[in-house]
PDB file of N, CA, C and O in Angstrom:
ATOM      1  N   MET A  36      10.652  20.404   5.699  1.00  0.00           N
ATOM      2  CA  MET A  36      11.834  19.318   5.599  1.00  0.00           C
ATOM      3  C   MET A  36      11.766  19.194   4.072  1.00  0.00           C
ATOM      4  O   MET A  36      10.573  19.265   3.263  1.00  0.00           O
ATOM      5  N   LYS A  37      13.001  19.050   3.416  1.00  0.00           N
ATOM      6  CA  LYS A  37      12.992  18.974   2.007  1.00  0.00           C
ATOM      7  C   LYS A  37      13.098  17.465   1.796  1.00  0.00           C
ATOM      8  O   LYS A  37      13.159  16.652   2.534  1.00  0.00           O
ATOM      9  N   LEU A  38      13.041  16.959   0.314  1.00  0.00           N
ATOM     10  CA  LEU A  38      13.021  15.806  -0.063  1.00  0.00           C
ATOM     11  C   LEU A  38      14.194  14.966   0.206  1.00  0.00           C
ATOM     12  O   LEU A  38      14.353  13.951   0.991  1.00  0.00           O
ATOM     13  N   SER A  39      15.331  15.731   0.074  1.00  0.00           N
ATOM     14  CA  SER A  39      16.561  15.198   0.320  1.00  0.00           C
ATOM     15  C   SER A  39      16.939  14.758   1.766  1.00  0.00           C
ATOM     16  O   SER A  39      17.443  13.823   2.144  1.00  0.00           O
ATOM     17  N   GLN A  40      16.417  15.701   2.508  1.00  0.00           N
ATOM     18  CA  GLN A  40      16.488  15.236   4.104  1.00  0.00           C
ATOM     19  C   GLN A  40      15.701  14.158   4.425  1.00  0.00           C
ATOM     20  O   GLN A  40      15.706  13.208   5.436  1.00  0.00           O
ATOM     21  N   HIS A  41      14.303  14.245   3.841  1.00  0.00           N
ATOM     22  CA  HIS A  41      13.306  12.860   4.268  1.00  0.00           C
ATOM     23  C   HIS A  41      13.989  11.671   3.651  1.00  0.00           C
ATOM     24  O   HIS A  41      13.928  10.674   4.338  1.00  0.00           O
ATOM     25  N   LEU A  42      14.649  11.607   2.528  1.00  0.00           N
ATOM     26  CA  LEU A  42      15.203  10.493   2.068  1.00  0.00           C
ATOM     27  C   LEU A  42      16.212  10.129   3.219  1.00  0.00           C
ATOM     28  O   LEU A  42      16.521   8.936   3.450  1.00  0.00           O
ATOM     29  N   LYS A  43      17.270  10.854   3.374  1.00  0.00           N
ATOM     30  CA  LYS A  43      18.371  10.448   4.351  1.00  0.00           C
ATOM     31  C   LYS A  43      17.959  10.054   5.696  1.00  0.00           C
ATOM     32  O   LYS A  43      18.387   9.089   6.295  1.00  0.00           O
ATOM     33  N   SER A  44      16.704  10.707   6.116  1.00  0.00           N
ATOM     34  CA  SER A  44      16.029  10.466   7.710  1.00  0.00           C
ATOM     35  C   SER A  44      15.434   9.057   7.476  1.00  0.00           C
ATOM     36  O   SER A  44      15.410   8.178   8.475  1.00  0.00           O
ATOM     37  N   GLU A  45      14.907   8.647   6.391  1.00  0.00           N
ATOM     38  CA  GLU A  45      14.118   7.330   6.293  1.00  0.00           C
ATOM     39  C   GLU A  45      15.101   6.217   5.822  1.00  0.00           C
ATOM     40  O   GLU A  45      14.669   5.035   6.151  1.00  0.00           O
ATOM     41  N   LEU A  46      15.893   6.741   4.835  1.00  0.00           N
ATOM     42  CA  LEU A  46      16.581   5.384   4.259  1.00  0.00           C
ATOM     43  C   LEU A  46      18.047   5.279   4.804  1.00  0.00           C
ATOM     44  O   LEU A  46      18.833   4.207   4.440  1.00  0.00           O
ATOM     45  N   GLY A  47      18.588   6.636   5.097  1.00  0.00           N
ATOM     46  CA  GLY A  47      20.294   6.636   5.371  1.00  0.00           C
ATOM     47  C   GLY A  47      20.925   7.580   4.603  1.00  0.00           C
ATOM     48  O   GLY A  47      20.366   8.066   3.386  1.00  0.00           O
ATOM     49  N   ASN A  48      22.025   7.809   4.738  1.00  0.00           N
ATOM     50  CA  ASN A  48      23.141   9.045   4.018  1.00  0.00           C
ATOM     51  C   ASN A  48      23.284   8.503   2.716  1.00  0.00           C
ATOM     52  O   ASN A  48      23.619   9.653   1.963  1.00  0.00           O
ATOM     53  N   GLN A  49      23.463   7.343   2.360  1.00  0.00           N
ATOM     54  CA  GLN A  49      23.657   7.034   1.158  1.00  0.00           C
ATOM     55  C   GLN A  49      22.716   7.324   0.049  1.00  0.00           C
ATOM     56  O   GLN A  49      22.895   7.181  -1.167  1.00  0.00           O
ATOM     57  N   TYR A  50      21.348   7.538   0.462  1.00  0.00           N
ATOM     58  CA  TYR A  50      20.311   7.559  -0.668  1.00  0.00           C
ATOM     59  C   TYR A  50      20.189   9.320  -0.900  1.00  0.00           C
ATOM     60  O   TYR A  50      20.141   9.901   0.015  1.00  0.00           O
ATOM     61  N   ASN A  51      19.861   9.164  -1.886  1.00  0.00           N
ATOM     62  CA  ASN A  51      19.255  10.704  -2.552  1.00  0.00           C
ATOM     63  C   ASN A  51      18.183  10.528  -3.530  1.00  0.00           C
ATOM     64  O   ASN A  51      18.107   9.499  -4.201  1.00  0.00           O
ATOM     65  N   ALA A  52      17.801  11.639  -4.249  1.00  0.00           N
ATOM     66  CA  ALA A  52      16.894  11.380  -5.251  1.00  0.00           C
ATOM     67  C   ALA A  52      17.441  10.871  -6.632  1.00  0.00           C
ATOM     68  O   ALA A  52      16.735  10.081  -7.272  1.00  0.00           O
ATOM     69  N   ASN A  53      18.405  11.351  -7.220  1.00  0.00           N
ATOM     70  CA  ASN A  53      19.292  10.681  -8.084  1.00  0.00           C
ATOM     71  C   ASN A  53      19.459   9.220  -7.835  1.00  0.00           C
ATOM     72  O   ASN A  53      19.309   8.445  -8.983  1.00  0.00           O
ATOM     73  N   LEU A  54      19.802   8.487  -6.808  1.00  0.00           N
ATOM     74  CA  LEU A  54      19.726   7.336  -6.403  1.00  0.00           C
ATOM     75  C   LEU A  54      18.581   6.315  -6.708  1.00  0.00           C
ATOM     76  O   LEU A  54      18.427   5.553  -7.123  1.00  0.00           O
ATOM     77  N   ILE A  55      17.448   6.911  -6.060  1.00  0.00           N
ATOM     78  CA  ILE A  55      16.166   6.743  -6.257  1.00  0.00           C
ATOM     79  C   ILE A  55      15.612   6.389  -7.600  1.00  0.00           C
ATOM     80  O   ILE A  55      15.080   5.490  -8.111  1.00  0.00           O
ATOM     81  N   SER A  56      16.305   7.573  -8.490  1.00  0.00           N
ATOM     82  CA  SER A  56      15.686   7.610  -9.933  1.00  0.00           C
ATOM     83  C   SER A  56      16.659   6.288 -10.536  1.00  0.00           C
ATOM     84  O   SER A  56      16.082   5.608 -11.143  1.00  0.00           O
ATOM     85  N   GLU A  57      17.722   6.003 -10.345  1.00  0.00           N
ATOM     86  CA  GLU A  57      18.520   5.007 -10.702  1.00  0.00           C
ATOM     87  C   GLU A  57      17.927   3.715 -10.496  1.00  0.00           C
ATOM     88  O   GLU A  57      17.910   2.690 -11.335  1.00  0.00           O
ATOM     89  N   LEU A  58      17.513   3.444  -9.230  1.00  0.00           N
ATOM     90  CA  LEU A  58      17.104   2.128  -8.600  1.00  0.00           C
ATOM     91  C   LEU A  58      15.776   2.252  -9.181  1.00  0.00           C
ATOM     92  O   LEU A  58      15.482   0.805  -9.266  1.00  0.00           O
ATOM     93  N   THR A  59      14.959   2.997  -9.697  1.00  0.00           N
ATOM     94  CA  THR A  59      13.522   2.667 -10.421  1.00  0.00           C
ATOM     95  C   THR A  59      13.610   2.779 -11.825  1.00  0.00           C
ATOM     96  O   THR A  59      13.015   2.812 -12.513  1.00  0.00           O
ATOM     97  N   ASN A  60      15.062   2.616 -12.466  1.00  0.00           N
ATOM     98  CA  ASN A  60      15.320   2.848 -13.634  1.00  0.00           C
ATOM     99  C   ASN A  60      14.591   3.928 -14.439  1.00  0.00           C
ATOM    100  O   ASN A  60      13.991   3.949 -15.542  1.00  0.00           O
ATOM    101  N   GLY A  61      14.748   4.846 -13.662  1.00  0.00           N
ATOM    102  CA  GLY A  61      14.067   6.260 -14.336  1.00  0.00           C
ATOM    103  C   GLY A  61      12.722   6.693 -14.039  1.00  0.00           C
ATOM    104  O   GLY A  61      12.099   7.698 -14.558  1.00  0.00           O
ATOM    105  N   ALA A  62      11.813   5.555 -13.257  1.00  0.00           N
ATOM    106  CA  ALA A  62      10.520   5.657 -13.355  1.00  0.00           C
ATOM    107  C   ALA A  62      10.140   6.721 -12.394  1.00  0.00           C
ATOM    108  O   ALA A  62       9.086   7.450 -12.658  1.00  0.00           O
ATOM    109  N   LEU A  63      10.907   6.840 -11.456  1.00  0.00           N
ATOM    110  CA  LEU A  63      10.707   7.881 -10.353  1.00  0.00           C
ATOM    111  C   LEU A  63      11.942   8.998 -10.332  1.00  0.00           C
ATOM    112  O   LEU A  63      12.795   8.678  -9.796  1.00  0.00           O
ATOM    113  N   SER A  64      11.838   9.745 -11.039  1.00  0.00           N
ATOM    114  CA  SER A  64      12.948  10.859 -11.557  1.00  0.00           C
ATOM    115  C   SER A  64      12.995  11.880 -10.306  1.00  0.00           C
ATOM    116  O   SER A  64      11.745  11.916  -9.405  1.00  0.00           O
ATOM    117  N   LYS A  65      13.835  12.291 -10.000  1.00  0.00           N
ATOM    118  CA  LYS A  65      13.929  13.531  -9.049  1.00  0.00           C
ATOM    119  C   LYS A  65      12.854  14.608  -9.060  1.00  0.00           C
ATOM    120  O   LYS A  65      12.360  14.776  -7.922  1.00  0.00           O
ATOM    121  N   ARG A  66      12.425  14.951 -10.070  1.00  0.00           N
ATOM    122  CA  ARG A  66      11.355  16.060 -10.314  1.00  0.00           C
ATOM    123  C   ARG A  66       9.983  15.328  -9.865  1.00  0.00           C
ATOM    124  O   ARG A  66       9.491  15.810  -9.094  1.00  0.00           O
ATOM    125  N   THR A  67      10.095  14.140 -10.483  1.00  0.00           N
ATOM    126  CA  THR A  67       8.642  13.531 -10.120  1.00  0.00           C
ATOM    127  C   THR A  67       8.540  13.235  -8.374  1.00  0.00           C
ATOM    128  O   THR A  67       7.617  13.642  -7.676  1.00  0.00           O
ATOM    129  N   ALA A  68       9.583  12.755  -7.849  1.00  0.00           N
ATOM    130  CA  ALA A  68       9.781  12.346  -6.427  1.00  0.00           C
ATOM    131  C   ALA A  68       9.696  13.790  -5.627  1.00  0.00           C
ATOM    132  O   ALA A  68       8.684  13.694  -4.498  1.00  0.00           O
ATOM    133  N   ASN A  69       9.843  14.894  -6.049  1.00  0.00           N
ATOM    134  CA  ASN A  69       9.792  16.233  -5.420  1.00  0.00           C
ATOM    135  C   ASN A  69       8.419  16.586  -5.372  1.00  0.00           C
ATOM    136  O   ASN A  69       7.784  16.940  -4.384  1.00  0.00           O
ATOM    137  N   ASN A  70       8.002  16.365  -6.461  1.00  0.00           N
ATOM    138  CA  ASN A  70       6.365  16.708  -6.679  1.00  0.00           C
ATOM    139  C   ASN A  70       5.586  15.671  -5.955  1.00  0.00           C
ATOM    140  O   ASN A  70       4.617  16.332  -5.267  1.00  0.00           O
ATOM    141  N   TRP A  71       5.742  14.741  -5.921  1.00  0.00           N
ATOM    142  CA  TRP A  71       5.004  13.618  -5.071  1.00  0.00           C
ATOM    143  C   TRP A  71       5.377  14.256  -3.564  1.00  0.00           C
ATOM    144  O   TRP A  71       4.409  14.028  -2.891  1.00  0.00           O
ATOM    145  N   PHE A  72       6.555  14.326  -3.330  1.00  0.00           N
ATOM    146  CA  PHE A  72       6.827  14.732  -1.886  1.00  0.00           C
ATOM    147  C   PHE A  72       5.832  15.894  -1.309  1.00  0.00           C
ATOM    148  O   PHE A  72       5.505  16.094  -0.082  1.00  0.00           O
ATOM    149  N   ASN A  73       5.802  16.907  -2.397  1.00  0.00           N
ATOM    150  CA  ASN A  73       5.347  18.297  -1.766  1.00  0.00           C
ATOM    151  C   ASN A  73       3.567  18.052  -2.292  1.00  0.00           C
ATOM    152  O   ASN A  73       2.986  19.068  -1.861  1.00  0.00           O
ATOM    153  N   GLY A  74       3.055  17.050  -2.664  1.00  0.00           N
ATOM    154  CA  GLY A  74       1.758  17.148  -3.170  1.00  0.00           C
ATOM    155  C   GLY A  74       1.221  15.950  -2.615  1.00  0.00           C
ATOM    156  O   GLY A  74       1.423  15.394  -1.621  1.00  0.00           O
ATOM    157  N   ASP A  75      -0.156  15.493  -3.297  1.00  0.00           N
ATOM    158  CA  ASP A  75      -1.025  14.604  -2.722  1.00  0.00           C
ATOM    159  C   ASP A  75      -0.574  13.144  -2.783  1.00  0.00           C
ATOM    160  O   ASP A  75      -1.294  12.227  -2.661  1.00  0.00           O
ATOM    161  N   LYS A  76       0.346  12.977  -3.807  1.00  0.00           N
ATOM    162  CA  LYS A  76       0.737  11.588  -4.085  1.00  0.00           C
ATOM    163  C   LYS A  76       2.003  11.087  -3.154  1.00  0.00           C
ATOM    164  O   LYS A  76       2.515  10.248  -3.259  1.00  0.00           O
ATOM    165  N   ARG A  77       2.113  11.893  -1.996  1.00  0.00           N
ATOM    166  CA  ARG A  77       3.065  11.384  -1.055  1.00  0.00           C
ATOM    167  C   ARG A  77       2.814  10.135  -0.721  1.00  0.00           C
ATOM    168  O   ARG A  77       3.959   9.541  -0.301  1.00  0.00           O
ATOM    169  N   PRO A  78       1.741   9.353  -0.255  1.00  0.00           N
ATOM    170  CA  PRO A  78       1.622   8.195   0.029  1.00  0.00           C
ATOM    171  C   PRO A  78       2.251   7.131  -0.999  1.00  0.00           C
ATOM    172  O   PRO A  78       2.836   6.198  -0.356  1.00  0.00           O
ATOM    173  N   ILE A  79       2.273   7.484  -2.216  1.00  0.00           N
ATOM    174  CA  ILE A  79       2.994   6.736  -3.152  1.00  0.00           C
ATOM    175  C   ILE A  79       4.424   6.770  -2.820  1.00  0.00           C
ATOM    176  O   ILE A  79       5.086   5.822  -2.985  1.00  0.00           O
ATOM    177  N   LEU A  80       5.135   7.715  -2.725  1.00  0.00           N
ATOM    178  CA  LEU A  80       6.490   7.898  -2.473  1.00  0.00           C
ATOM    179  C   LEU A  80       6.785   7.288  -1.226  1.00  0.00           C
ATOM    180  O   LEU A  80       7.716   6.665  -0.987  1.00  0.00           O
ATOM    181  N   ASP A  81       6.035   7.323  -0.063  1.00  0.00           N
ATOM    182  CA  ASP A  81       6.089   6.462   0.948  1.00  0.00           C
ATOM    183  C   ASP A  81       6.282   4.940   0.710  1.00  0.00           C
ATOM    184  O   ASP A  81       6.876   4.314   1.462  1.00  0.00           O
ATOM    185  N   LEU A  82       5.376   4.559  -0.056  1.00  0.00           N
ATOM    186  CA  LEU A  82       5.537   3.156  -0.420  1.00  0.00           C
ATOM    187  C   LEU A  82       6.770   2.967  -1.134  1.00  0.00           C
ATOM    188  O   LEU A  82       7.173   1.562  -0.968  1.00  0.00           O
ATOM    189  N   VAL A  83       7.207   3.553  -1.849  1.00  0.00           N
ATOM    190  CA  VAL A  83       8.350   3.339  -2.828  1.00  0.00           C
ATOM    191  C   VAL A  83       9.516   3.347  -1.737  1.00  0.00           C
ATOM    192  O   VAL A  83      10.352   2.364  -1.781  1.00  0.00           O
ATOM    193  N   ILE A  84       9.731   4.353  -0.608  1.00  0.00           N
ATOM    194  CA  ILE A  84      10.660   4.371   0.523  1.00  0.00           C
ATOM    195  C   ILE A  84      10.493   2.946   1.321  1.00  0.00           C
ATOM    196  O   ILE A  84      11.490   2.500   1.550  1.00  0.00           O
ATOM    197  N   ASP A  85       9.404   2.449   1.733  1.00  0.00           N
ATOM    198  CA  ASP A  85       9.066   1.407   2.417  1.00  0.00           C
ATOM    199  C   ASP A  85       9.728   0.319   1.426  1.00  0.00           C
ATOM    200  O   ASP A  85      10.143  -0.740   2.042  1.00  0.00           O
ATOM    201  N   GLY A  86       9.404   0.260   0.355  1.00  0.00           N
ATOM    202  CA  GLY A  86       9.984  -0.953  -0.580  1.00  0.00           C
ATOM    203  C   GLY A  86      11.440  -0.908  -0.562  1.00  0.00           C
ATOM    204  O   GLY A  86      12.195  -2.115  -0.548  1.00  0.00           O
ATOM    205  N   LEU A  87      12.068   0.119  -0.646  1.00  0.00           N
ATOM    206  CA  LEU A  87      13.579   0.384  -0.503  1.00  0.00           C
ATOM    207  C   LEU A  87      14.080  -0.359   0.797  1.00  0.00           C
ATOM    208  O   LEU A  87      15.055  -1.045   0.958  1.00  0.00           O
ATOM    209  N   LYS A  88      13.192   0.217   1.937  1.00  0.00           N
ATOM    210  CA  LYS A  88      13.869  -0.056   3.208  1.00  0.00           C
ATOM    211  C   LYS A  88      13.791  -1.923   3.296  1.00  0.00           C
ATOM    212  O   LYS A  88      14.474  -2.318   3.957  1.00  0.00           O
ATOM    213  N   TYR A  89      12.617  -2.521   2.837  1.00  0.00           N
ATOM    214  CA  TYR A  89      12.466  -3.748   2.825  1.00  0.00           C
ATOM    215  C   TYR A  89      13.542  -4.735   1.877  1.00  0.00           C
ATOM    216  O   TYR A  89      14.077  -5.540   2.234  1.00  0.00           O
ATOM    217  N   ARG A  90      13.831  -3.815   0.783  1.00  0.00           N
ATOM    218  CA  ARG A  90      14.806  -4.606  -0.331  1.00  0.00           C
ATOM    219  C   ARG A  90      16.372  -4.340   0.633  1.00  0.00           C
ATOM    220  O   ARG A  90      16.891  -5.475   0.488  1.00  0.00           O
ATOM    221  N   ASP A  91      16.616  -3.359   1.432  1.00  0.00           N
ATOM    222  CA  ASP A  91      17.820  -3.476   2.110  1.00  0.00           C
ATOM    223  C   ASP A  91      17.901  -4.439   3.306  1.00  0.00           C
ATOM    224  O   ASP A  91      18.702  -5.008   3.515  1.00  0.00           O
ATOM    225  N   LYS A  92      16.562  -4.429   4.067  1.00  0.00           N
ATOM    226  CA  LYS A  92      16.514  -5.454   4.889  1.00  0.00           C
ATOM    227  C   LYS A  92      16.844  -7.001   4.514  1.00  0.00           C
ATOM    228  O   LYS A  92      17.300  -7.848   5.072  1.00  0.00           O
ATOM    229  N   GLN A  93      16.296  -7.266   3.350  1.00  0.00           N
ATOM    230  CA  GLN A  93      16.375  -8.385   2.524  1.00  0.00           C
ATOM    231  C   GLN A  93      17.727  -8.821   2.133  1.00  0.00           C
ATOM    232  O   GLN A  93      18.490  -9.619   2.531  1.00  0.00           O
ATOM    233  N   PHE A  94      18.542  -7.700   1.759  1.00  0.00           N
ATOM    234  CA  PHE A  94      19.911  -7.855   1.276  1.00  0.00           C
ATOM    235  C   PHE A  94      20.700  -8.313   2.477  1.00  0.00           C
ATOM    236  O   PHE A  94      21.466  -9.042   2.405  1.00  0.00           O
ATOM    237  N   GLU A  95      20.480  -7.432   3.722  1.00  0.00           N
ATOM    238  CA  GLU A  95      21.374  -7.668   4.946  1.00  0.00           C
ATOM    239  C   GLU A  95      21.046  -9.096   5.285  1.00  0.00           C
ATOM    240  O   GLU A  95      21.902  -9.715   5.960  1.00  0.00           O
ATOM    241  N   HIS A  96      19.834  -9.529   5.578  1.00  0.00           N
ATOM    242  CA  HIS A  96      19.539 -10.921   5.905  1.00  0.00           C
ATOM    243  C   HIS A  96      20.013 -11.928   5.116  1.00  0.00           C
ATOM    244  O   HIS A  96      20.703 -12.937   5.582  1.00  0.00           O
ATOM    245  N   ASN A  97      20.062 -11.725   3.698  1.00  0.00           N
ATOM    246  CA  ASN A  97      20.748 -13.004   2.810  1.00  0.00           C
ATOM    247  C   ASN A  97      22.103 -12.719   2.900  1.00  0.00           C
ATOM    248  O   ASN A  97      22.810 -13.686   2.631  1.00  0.00           O
ATOM    249  N   ALA A  98      22.856 -11.545   3.168  1.00  0.00           N
ATOM    250  CA  ALA A  98      24.344 -11.487   3.430  1.00  0.00           C
ATOM    251  C   ALA A  98      24.609 -12.139   4.566  1.00  0.00           C
ATOM    252  O   ALA A  98      26.063 -12.873   4.606  1.00  0.00           O
ATOM    253  N   LYS A  99      23.915 -12.313   5.705  1.00  0.00           N
ATOM    254  CA  LYS A  99      24.203 -13.020   6.767  1.00  0.00           C
ATOM    255  C   LYS A  99      24.024 -14.708   6.430  1.00  0.00           C
ATOM    256  O   LYS A  99      24.485 -15.693   6.640  1.00  0.00           O
TER     257      LYS A  99
END
């Protein structure tokens, strides 16, 4: 599985590595995310993904 496929399966079709970079103000670039995905820092990437899931759920909850 590639990083893009992983992001889409975890977060939805609207997410991609470029959007993650924008949402983190460039702190997690596409290259860094890909390196983390394929390396030993994958748990950090998973924490970022969990944070984005939480943010989306909060946004949905506040919209109701």
